[in-house]
mmCIF file of C-alpha atoms and ligand atoms in Angstrom:
data_model
loop_
_atom_site.group_PDB
_atom_site.id
_atom_site.type_symbol
_atom_site.label_atom_id
_atom_site.label_comp_id
_atom_site.label_asym_id
_atom_site.label_seq_id
_atom_site.Cartn_x
_atom_site.Cartn_y
_atom_site.Cartn_z
ATOM 1 C CA UNK A 1348 74.924 -2.787 30.753
ATOM 2 C CA UNK A 1349 75.220 -1.736 27.242
ATOM 3 C CA UNK A 1350 78.604 -1.947 25.716
ATOM 4 C CA UNK A 1351 78.685 1.795 25.344
ATOM 5 C CA UNK A 1352 78.022 2.547 28.775
ATOM 6 C CA UNK A 1353 80.719 -0.578 29.740
ATOM 7 C CA UNK A 1354 83.160 1.194 27.730
ATOM 8 C CA UNK A 1355 82.491 4.688 29.068
ATOM 9 C CA UNK A 1356 82.601 3.423 32.640
ATOM 10 C CA UNK A 1357 85.886 1.618 32.618
ATOM 11 C CA UNK A 1358 87.505 4.339 30.469
ATOM 12 C CA UNK A 1359 86.700 7.112 33.098
ATOM 13 C CA UNK A 1360 88.148 4.221 35.684
ATOM 14 C CA UNK A 1361 91.203 4.081 33.752
ATOM 15 C CA UNK A 1362 91.964 7.758 33.189
ATOM 16 C CA UNK A 1363 91.670 8.172 37.240
ATOM 17 C CA UNK A 1364 94.342 5.471 37.658
ATOM 18 C CA UNK A 1365 96.413 6.879 34.993
ATOM 19 C CA UNK A 1366 96.350 10.443 36.469
ATOM 20 C CA UNK A 1367 97.234 8.391 39.832
ATOM 21 C CA UNK A 1368 99.759 6.198 38.815
ATOM 22 C CA UNK A 1369 102.122 9.116 36.427
ATOM 23 C CA UNK A 1370 104.444 11.358 38.220
ATOM 24 C CA UNK A 1371 102.689 15.047 38.275
ATOM 25 C CA UNK A 1372 103.364 17.236 35.576
ATOM 26 C CA UNK A 1373 105.478 19.890 37.561
ATOM 27 C CA UNK A 1374 107.626 16.751 38.935
ATOM 28 C CA UNK A 1375 110.980 17.461 37.823
ATOM 29 C CA UNK A 1376 112.335 17.389 34.992
ATOM 30 C CA UNK A 1377 108.525 18.907 34.251
ATOM 31 C CA UNK A 1378 109.301 18.795 30.400
ATOM 32 C CA UNK A 1379 109.463 15.076 30.504
ATOM 33 C CA UNK A 1380 106.500 14.434 32.762
ATOM 34 C CA UNK A 1381 104.394 17.063 30.731
ATOM 35 C CA UNK A 1382 105.022 15.216 27.141
ATOM 36 C CA UNK A 1383 104.441 11.555 29.119
ATOM 37 C CA UNK A 1384 100.846 13.147 30.121
ATOM 38 C CA UNK A 1385 100.092 15.034 26.927
ATOM 39 C CA UNK A 1386 99.292 12.048 24.751
ATOM 40 C CA UNK A 1387 98.090 9.644 27.264
ATOM 41 C CA UNK A 1388 95.804 12.261 29.264
ATOM 42 C CA UNK A 1389 94.305 13.164 25.354
ATOM 43 C CA UNK A 1390 91.640 10.550 25.514
ATOM 44 C CA UNK A 1391 92.105 7.273 23.900
ATOM 45 C CA UNK A 1392 89.446 4.352 23.823
ATOM 46 C CA UNK A 1393 91.637 2.708 26.476
ATOM 47 C CA UNK A 1394 90.309 -0.828 24.875
ATOM 48 C CA UNK A 1395 93.323 -2.436 26.004
ATOM 49 C CA UNK A 1396 92.452 -2.022 29.625
ATOM 50 C CA UNK A 1397 88.972 -2.738 28.980
ATOM 51 C CA UNK A 1398 89.562 -5.932 27.779
ATOM 52 C CA UNK A 1399 91.846 -7.255 30.456
ATOM 53 C CA UNK A 1400 88.706 -6.280 32.900
ATOM 54 C CA UNK A 1401 86.476 -8.158 30.598
ATOM 55 C CA UNK A 1402 88.673 -11.454 30.580
ATOM 56 C CA UNK A 1403 89.184 -11.160 34.161
ATOM 57 C CA UNK A 1404 85.348 -11.063 34.769
ATOM 58 C CA UNK A 1405 85.142 -13.951 32.016
ATOM 59 C CA UNK A 1406 86.941 -16.241 34.260
ATOM 60 C CA UNK A 1407 85.136 -15.160 37.623
ATOM 61 C CA UNK A 1408 88.249 -12.660 38.711
ATOM 62 C CA UNK A 1409 87.826 -9.053 40.221
ATOM 63 C CA UNK A 1410 87.926 -6.264 37.375
ATOM 64 C CA UNK A 1411 88.787 -4.081 40.090
ATOM 65 C CA UNK A 1412 92.047 -5.922 41.429
ATOM 66 C CA UNK A 1413 93.383 -5.141 37.989
ATOM 67 C CA UNK A 1414 93.323 -1.727 37.637
ATOM 68 C CA UNK A 1415 97.096 -0.643 38.109
ATOM 69 C CA UNK A 1416 97.852 -3.828 35.430
ATOM 70 C CA UNK A 1417 95.480 -2.839 32.798
ATOM 71 C CA UNK A 1418 96.856 1.166 33.248
ATOM 72 C CA UNK A 1419 100.172 -0.322 32.441
ATOM 73 C CA UNK A 1420 99.250 -1.843 29.265
ATOM 74 C CA UNK A 1421 97.748 1.560 28.232
ATOM 75 C CA UNK A 1422 100.998 3.276 28.948
ATOM 76 C CA UNK A 1423 102.840 0.604 26.773
ATOM 77 C CA UNK A 1424 100.093 1.180 23.739
ATOM 78 C CA UNK A 1425 100.183 5.331 23.907
ATOM 79 C CA UNK A 1426 104.041 4.704 23.750
ATOM 80 C CA UNK A 1427 103.637 2.887 20.610
ATOM 81 C CA UNK A 1428 101.519 5.517 19.226
ATOM 82 C CA UNK A 1429 103.922 8.313 20.247
ATOM 83 C CA UNK A 1430 106.852 6.544 18.328
ATOM 84 C CA UNK A 1431 104.641 5.473 15.443
ATOM 85 C CA UNK A 1432 103.785 9.449 14.790
ATOM 86 C CA UNK A 1433 107.438 10.340 14.829
ATOM 87 C CA UNK A 1434 108.549 11.502 11.389
ATOM 88 C CA UNK A 1435 111.045 8.605 11.389
ATOM 89 C CA UNK A 1436 108.177 6.057 11.327
ATOM 90 C CA UNK A 1437 104.249 7.355 10.256
ATOM 91 C CA UNK A 1438 105.211 10.980 10.410
ATOM 92 C CA UNK A 1439 101.577 11.927 11.633
ATOM 93 C CA UNK A 1440 100.739 15.293 12.701
ATOM 94 C CA UNK A 1441 97.528 14.619 14.790
ATOM 95 C CA UNK A 1442 96.497 12.108 17.222
ATOM 96 C CA UNK A 1443 93.771 11.877 19.712
ATOM 97 C CA UNK A 1444 92.277 15.122 18.411
ATOM 98 C CA UNK A 1445 95.509 16.971 19.200
ATOM 99 C CA UNK A 1446 99.171 17.784 17.681
ATOM 100 C CA UNK A 1447 101.132 14.789 18.217
ATOM 101 C CA UNK A 1448 103.731 14.543 20.790
ATOM 102 C CA UNK A 1449 106.782 15.420 18.575
ATOM 103 C CA UNK A 1450 104.915 18.261 16.986
ATOM 104 C CA UNK A 1451 104.459 20.003 20.948
ATOM 105 C CA UNK A 1452 107.482 18.915 22.433
ATOM 106 C CA UNK A 1453 110.076 18.109 19.635
ATOM 107 C CA UNK A 1454 111.323 14.662 18.221
ATOM 108 C CA UNK A 1455 113.914 14.158 21.075
ATOM 109 C CA UNK A 1456 111.429 14.606 23.962
ATOM 110 C CA UNK A 1457 108.736 12.203 21.892
ATOM 111 C CA UNK A 1458 111.390 9.693 21.895
ATOM 112 C CA UNK A 1459 112.003 10.132 25.516
ATOM 113 C CA UNK A 1460 108.495 10.393 26.726
ATOM 114 C CA UNK A 1461 107.781 7.282 24.753
ATOM 115 C CA UNK A 1462 111.008 5.476 26.434
ATOM 116 C CA UNK A 1463 109.772 6.619 30.082
ATOM 117 C CA UNK A 1464 106.388 5.299 29.706
ATOM 118 C CA UNK A 1465 107.204 1.822 28.502
ATOM 119 C CA UNK A 1466 109.748 1.556 31.365
ATOM 120 C CA UNK A 1467 107.209 2.933 34.063
ATOM 121 C CA UNK A 1468 104.654 0.278 32.461
ATOM 122 C CA UNK A 1469 106.879 -2.631 33.694
ATOM 123 C CA UNK A 1470 107.697 -0.778 36.962
ATOM 124 C CA UNK A 1471 104.039 -0.685 37.576
ATOM 125 C CA UNK A 1472 103.884 -4.612 36.461
ATOM 126 C CA UNK A 1473 106.505 -5.533 39.004
ATOM 127 C CA UNK A 1474 104.798 -3.704 41.640
ATOM 128 C CA UNK A 1475 101.778 -5.708 41.313
ATOM 129 C CA UNK A 1476 103.759 -8.384 43.258
ATOM 130 C CA UNK A 1477 105.098 -6.012 46.016
ATOM 131 C CA UNK A 1478 101.508 -4.438 46.664
ATOM 132 C CA UNK A 1479 100.792 -8.042 47.313
ATOM 133 C CA UNK A 1480 97.192 -7.854 45.346
ATOM 134 C CA UNK A 1481 98.420 -10.843 42.799
ATOM 135 C CA UNK A 1482 100.777 -14.028 43.225
ATOM 136 C CA UNK A 1483 104.186 -13.572 42.403
ATOM 137 C CA UNK A 1484 104.158 -16.244 39.731
ATOM 138 C CA UNK A 1485 101.217 -14.686 38.015
ATOM 139 C CA UNK A 1486 102.974 -11.283 37.633
ATOM 140 C CA UNK A 1487 106.108 -13.092 36.585
ATOM 141 C CA UNK A 1488 103.795 -14.797 33.764
ATOM 142 C CA UNK A 1489 101.940 -11.540 33.011
ATOM 143 C CA UNK A 1490 105.685 -9.306 32.660
ATOM 144 C CA UNK A 1491 106.988 -12.277 30.646
ATOM 145 C CA UNK A 1492 103.702 -12.070 28.253
ATOM 146 C CA UNK A 1493 103.589 -8.315 27.844
ATOM 147 C CA UNK A 1494 107.376 -8.058 27.133
ATOM 148 C CA UNK A 1495 107.118 -10.924 24.469
ATOM 149 C CA UNK A 1496 104.289 -8.806 22.868
ATOM 150 C CA UNK A 1497 106.214 -5.993 22.490
ATOM 151 C CA UNK A 1498 109.031 -6.983 21.687
ATOM 152 C CA UNK A 1499 110.801 -8.381 18.140
ATOM 153 C CA UNK A 1500 108.293 -11.218 18.185
ATOM 154 C CA UNK A 1501 105.851 -8.693 18.754
ATOM 155 C CA UNK A 1502 105.207 -5.202 18.351
ATOM 156 C CA UNK A 1503 108.408 -4.332 17.262
ATOM 157 C CA UNK A 1504 108.636 -7.224 14.792
ATOM 158 C CA UNK A 1505 105.327 -6.020 13.243
ATOM 159 C CA UNK A 1506 106.352 -2.478 13.057
ATOM 160 C CA UNK A 1507 109.499 -3.674 11.426
ATOM 161 C CA UNK A 1508 108.036 -5.313 8.400
ATOM 162 C CA UNK A 1509 104.934 -2.505 8.047
ATOM 163 C CA UNK A 1510 108.216 0.179 7.492
ATOM 164 C CA UNK A 1511 110.171 -2.065 5.436
ATOM 165 C CA UNK A 1512 107.048 -3.013 3.161
ATOM 166 C CA UNK A 1513 105.758 0.661 2.416
ATOM 167 C CA UNK A 1514 105.560 0.972 -1.214
ATOM 168 C CA UNK A 1515 105.870 -2.773 -2.071
ATOM 169 C CA UNK A 1516 103.382 -5.182 -2.718
ATOM 170 C CA UNK A 1517 103.141 -7.610 -0.179
ATOM 171 C CA UNK A 1518 100.521 -10.759 -0.469
ATOM 172 C CA UNK A 1519 98.021 -11.404 2.416
ATOM 173 C CA UNK A 1520 100.360 -13.575 4.212
ATOM 174 C CA UNK A 1521 102.915 -10.711 4.976
ATOM 175 C CA UNK A 1522 100.069 -8.390 5.929
ATOM 176 C CA UNK A 1523 98.313 -10.742 8.266
ATOM 177 C CA UNK A 1524 102.251 -11.164 9.961
ATOM 178 C CA UNK A 1525 102.125 -7.224 10.106
ATOM 179 C CA UNK A 1526 98.725 -6.882 11.658
ATOM 180 C CA UNK A 1527 98.916 -9.724 14.244
ATOM 181 C CA UNK A 1528 102.234 -8.335 15.335
ATOM 182 C CA UNK A 1529 101.774 -4.750 15.218
ATOM 183 C CA UNK A 1530 98.367 -4.634 16.926
ATOM 184 C CA UNK A 1531 97.490 -7.955 17.663
ATOM 185 C CA UNK A 1532 100.120 -9.284 20.155
ATOM 186 C CA UNK A 1533 99.383 -6.274 22.653
ATOM 187 C CA UNK A 1534 95.769 -6.993 22.179
ATOM 188 C CA UNK A 1535 96.071 -10.439 22.960
ATOM 189 C CA UNK A 1536 98.530 -9.777 26.100
ATOM 190 C CA UNK A 1537 95.800 -7.559 27.197
ATOM 191 C CA UNK A 1538 93.203 -10.274 27.250
ATOM 192 C CA UNK A 1539 95.814 -13.142 28.756
ATOM 193 C CA UNK A 1540 96.760 -10.286 31.451
ATOM 194 C CA UNK A 1541 92.858 -10.046 32.645
ATOM 195 C CA UNK A 1542 92.625 -14.034 32.293
ATOM 196 C CA UNK A 1543 95.716 -14.921 34.260
ATOM 197 C CA UNK A 1544 95.096 -12.337 37.096
ATOM 198 C CA UNK A 1545 91.797 -13.037 37.226
ATOM 199 C CA UNK A 1546 92.695 -16.546 37.905
ATOM 200 C CA UNK A 1547 92.120 -18.662 34.467
ATOM 201 C CA UNK A 1548 92.709 -22.253 33.899
ATOM 202 C CA UNK A 1549 95.625 -23.070 31.304
ATOM 203 C CA UNK A 1550 92.230 -24.281 29.035
ATOM 204 C CA UNK A 1551 90.437 -21.072 29.977
ATOM 205 C CA UNK A 1552 93.683 -19.086 28.820
ATOM 206 C CA UNK A 1553 94.032 -20.933 25.802
ATOM 207 C CA UNK A 1554 90.161 -20.012 24.794
ATOM 208 C CA UNK A 1555 91.005 -16.415 25.808
ATOM 209 C CA UNK A 1556 94.147 -16.328 23.611
ATOM 210 C CA UNK A 1557 92.294 -17.486 20.595
ATOM 211 C CA UNK A 1558 89.602 -14.890 21.474
ATOM 212 C CA UNK A 1559 92.471 -12.060 21.610
ATOM 213 C CA UNK A 1560 94.257 -12.848 18.343
ATOM 214 C CA UNK A 1561 90.761 -12.946 16.523
ATOM 215 C CA UNK A 1562 89.567 -9.677 17.712
ATOM 216 C CA UNK A 1563 93.437 -8.395 17.520
ATOM 217 C CA UNK A 1564 93.600 -9.108 13.786
ATOM 218 C CA UNK A 1565 89.926 -7.899 13.356
ATOM 219 C CA UNK A 1566 90.747 -4.232 15.092
ATOM 220 C CA UNK A 1567 93.808 -3.529 12.583
ATOM 221 C CA UNK A 1568 91.321 -4.387 9.678
ATOM 222 C CA UNK A 1569 88.779 -2.063 11.161
ATOM 223 C CA UNK A 1570 91.653 0.393 11.539
ATOM 224 C CA UNK A 1571 93.022 0.265 7.890
ATOM 225 C CA UNK A 1572 88.640 0.672 6.779
ATOM 226 C CA UNK A 1573 88.475 3.927 9.360
ATOM 227 C CA UNK A 1574 91.680 5.203 7.493
ATOM 228 C CA UNK A 1575 89.311 5.235 4.223
ATOM 229 C CA UNK A 1576 85.704 5.691 5.344
ATOM 230 C CA UNK A 1577 86.259 7.042 8.817
ATOM 231 C CA UNK A 1578 85.967 10.777 9.668
ATOM 232 C CA UNK A 1579 88.831 13.007 10.796
ATOM 233 C CA UNK A 1580 86.758 14.401 13.461
ATOM 234 C CA UNK A 1581 85.858 11.243 15.094
ATOM 235 C CA UNK A 1582 89.150 9.575 14.773
ATOM 236 C CA UNK A 1583 91.055 12.655 16.221
ATOM 237 C CA UNK A 1584 93.592 12.000 13.575
ATOM 238 C CA UNK A 1585 94.234 12.472 9.712
ATOM 239 C CA UNK A 1586 92.402 9.657 7.341
ATOM 240 C CA UNK A 1587 93.825 8.650 3.955
ATOM 241 C CA UNK A 1588 97.415 8.093 5.682
ATOM 242 C CA UNK A 1589 97.799 4.484 4.180
ATOM 243 C CA UNK A 1590 97.176 5.536 0.836
ATOM 244 C CA UNK A 1591 99.562 8.582 1.046
ATOM 245 C CA UNK A 1592 102.340 6.477 2.341
ATOM 246 C CA UNK A 1593 101.227 3.392 -0.196
ATOM 247 C CA UNK A 1594 101.018 0.974 2.860
ATOM 248 C CA UNK A 1595 99.527 -2.162 2.125
ATOM 249 C CA UNK A 1596 96.401 -2.896 4.056
ATOM 250 C CA UNK A 1597 93.029 -5.249 3.570
ATOM 251 C CA UNK A 1598 91.129 -2.859 1.650
ATOM 252 C CA UNK A 1599 93.986 -2.098 -0.573
ATOM 253 C CA UNK A 1600 94.807 -5.713 -1.272
ATOM 254 C CA UNK A 1601 91.469 -7.477 -1.164
ATOM 255 C CA UNK A 1602 89.250 -4.414 -1.757
ATOM 256 C CA UNK A 1603 86.839 -3.309 0.653
ATOM 257 C CA UNK A 1604 84.213 -5.548 0.542
ATOM 258 C CA UNK A 1605 86.643 -8.736 1.326
ATOM 259 C CA UNK A 1606 88.163 -6.783 3.946
ATOM 260 C CA UNK A 1607 84.816 -6.295 5.607
ATOM 261 C CA UNK A 1608 84.042 -10.300 5.094
ATOM 262 C CA UNK A 1609 87.386 -10.875 6.728
ATOM 263 C CA UNK A 1610 86.644 -8.959 9.792
ATOM 264 C CA UNK A 1611 83.219 -10.900 10.189
ATOM 265 C CA UNK A 1612 84.791 -14.083 9.835
ATOM 266 C CA UNK A 1613 87.352 -12.799 12.553
ATOM 267 C CA UNK A 1614 84.306 -11.886 14.526
ATOM 268 C CA UNK A 1615 82.589 -15.360 14.331
ATOM 269 C CA UNK A 1616 85.904 -16.768 15.241
ATOM 270 C CA UNK A 1617 86.131 -14.783 18.669
ATOM 271 C CA UNK A 1618 82.582 -15.822 19.453
ATOM 272 C CA UNK A 1619 83.707 -19.567 18.896
ATOM 273 C CA UNK A 1620 86.456 -19.263 20.853
ATOM 274 C CA UNK A 1621 84.492 -18.256 23.966
ATOM 275 C CA UNK A 1622 81.933 -21.082 23.470
ATOM 276 C CA UNK A 1623 82.857 -22.834 26.575
ATOM 277 C CA UNK A 1624 81.965 -19.589 28.701
ATOM 278 C CA UNK A 1625 78.844 -18.824 30.091
ATOM 279 C CA UNK A 1626 77.237 -15.066 30.836
ATOM 280 C CA UNK A 1627 80.418 -13.989 32.580
ATOM 281 C CA UNK A 1628 82.185 -13.525 29.088
ATOM 282 C CA UNK A 1629 79.114 -11.099 28.129
ATOM 283 C CA UNK A 1630 81.444 -8.221 27.717
ATOM 284 C CA UNK A 1631 84.199 -10.040 25.786
ATOM 285 C CA UNK A 1632 81.438 -10.927 23.179
ATOM 286 C CA UNK A 1633 80.016 -7.407 23.035
ATOM 287 C CA UNK A 1634 83.527 -5.998 22.452
ATOM 288 C CA UNK A 1635 84.270 -8.030 19.635
ATOM 289 C CA UNK A 1636 81.382 -7.016 18.015
ATOM 290 C CA UNK A 1637 82.019 -2.957 19.026
ATOM 291 C CA UNK A 1638 85.782 -3.676 17.393
ATOM 292 C CA UNK A 1639 84.169 -4.550 14.053
ATOM 293 C CA UNK A 1640 81.547 -1.973 14.330
ATOM 294 C CA UNK A 1641 83.443 1.196 15.939
ATOM 295 C CA UNK A 1642 83.820 4.590 13.969
ATOM 296 C CA UNK A 1643 86.530 5.656 16.190
HETATM 297 C C1 GRG B 2011 106.386 -2.138 21.773
HETATM 298 C C2 GRG B 2011 108.868 -1.732 22.401
HETATM 299 C C3 GRG B 2011 107.753 -1.461 21.439
HETATM 300 C C4 GRG B 2011 107.846 -0.542 20.273
HETATM 301 C C5 GRG B 2011 106.918 0.052 19.471
HETATM 302 C C6 GRG B 2011 106.400 2.225 17.203
HETATM 303 C C7 GRG B 2011 106.090 0.842 17.690
HETATM 304 C C8 GRG B 2011 107.293 0.048 17.980
HETATM 305 C C9 GRG B 2011 105.024 -0.024 16.987
HETATM 306 C C10 GRG B 2011 103.752 1.136 16.428
HETATM 307 C C11 GRG B 2011 102.774 0.353 16.586
HETATM 308 C C12 GRG B 2011 101.440 0.649 16.332
HETATM 309 C C13 GRG B 2011 100.965 2.345 16.747
HETATM 310 C C14 GRG B 2011 100.470 -0.154 15.763
HETATM 311 C C15 GRG B 2011 98.790 0.330 15.677
HETATM 312 C C16 GRG B 2011 98.162 0.133 16.496
HETATM 313 C C17 GRG B 2011 96.460 0.588 16.087
HETATM 314 C C18 GRG B 2011 95.620 0.046 15.544
HETATM 315 C C19 GRG B 2011 96.607 1.684 17.037
HETATM 316 C C20 GRG B 2011 95.315 2.279 17.210
HETATM 317 O O1 GRG B 2011 94.786 2.126 18.643
HETATM 318 P P1 GRG B 2011 93.534 2.669 18.947
HETATM 319 O O2 GRG B 2011 92.372 2.693 18.057
HETATM 320 O O3 GRG B 2011 93.834 4.290 19.662
HETATM 321 O O4 GRG B 2011 92.986 1.941 20.350
HETATM 322 P P2 GRG B 2011 93.239 4.896 20.885
HETATM 323 O O5 GRG B 2011 93.934 6.169 20.517
HETATM 324 O O6 GRG B 2011 92.163 4.696 20.850
HETATM 325 O O7 GRG B 2011 93.831 4.470 21.790
#
């Protein structure tokens, strides 16, 4: 199956499961549940769940057994998008081809919808033990990995440094910190979630972590490049926002050509980290390429 078909098949799987997992939009209080569903159901590539599926496959696990847990990753990711778009953060008007959550539901409801998505994600992960599908020790490990990836040493830390660096001349070391934390940690956690629940050995998880770190970093560089070269229609959000906010990015610090070289270097690093895997890591390899070539 080519990678586009694979991504589409998994996206449909995730969308169906998200719809089942989330409270109905008329569930009391309806405003909150509508706001939670609004951005979540607006589309999105679902790349974090897909990475979890592909990692599970790579270690001989069954991707279908981790659909709920993969959806939890998407809830956390969507929460970060909703909060990232708020006036106090990036102040964006469009996301996933629609007005941002706070533009439609107001700031208070956008904050609360994000909070509820994050909390719901951890409820779903905790249910992984009680559903009897996964070993409790694996689920505890996953909860720890996802919490660490999201917290002050992960996404929140990256976001703080990103905001604090706006309008400042920063070096590539600090920029790399922002990329690896704001974006990379949740992507790495997604790969490790699939690997761990798929039954990876410690050695396999070490390689999967290296893969996740490389593609996570590359993913943010692509995001920065698309903010300059991408189309608003394909991206579903305004372009040029990094420059408007005087944000340091790879293209702005080292130039477009060097940024593209860096992407390629990270792609090769991702492939190298999978050298000990056989054809079962086929989709992980293809996703790495997709990540540096994507248009949306
Ligand atoms: C995680 C507790 C916690 C707090 C979050 C708001 C915030 C703190 C962090 C913002 C992090 C952020 C939005 C990083 C950007 C990551 C990124 C490249 C997003 C775009 O992801 P895509 O392209 O989007 O996968 P789609 O819409 O396809 O899902």
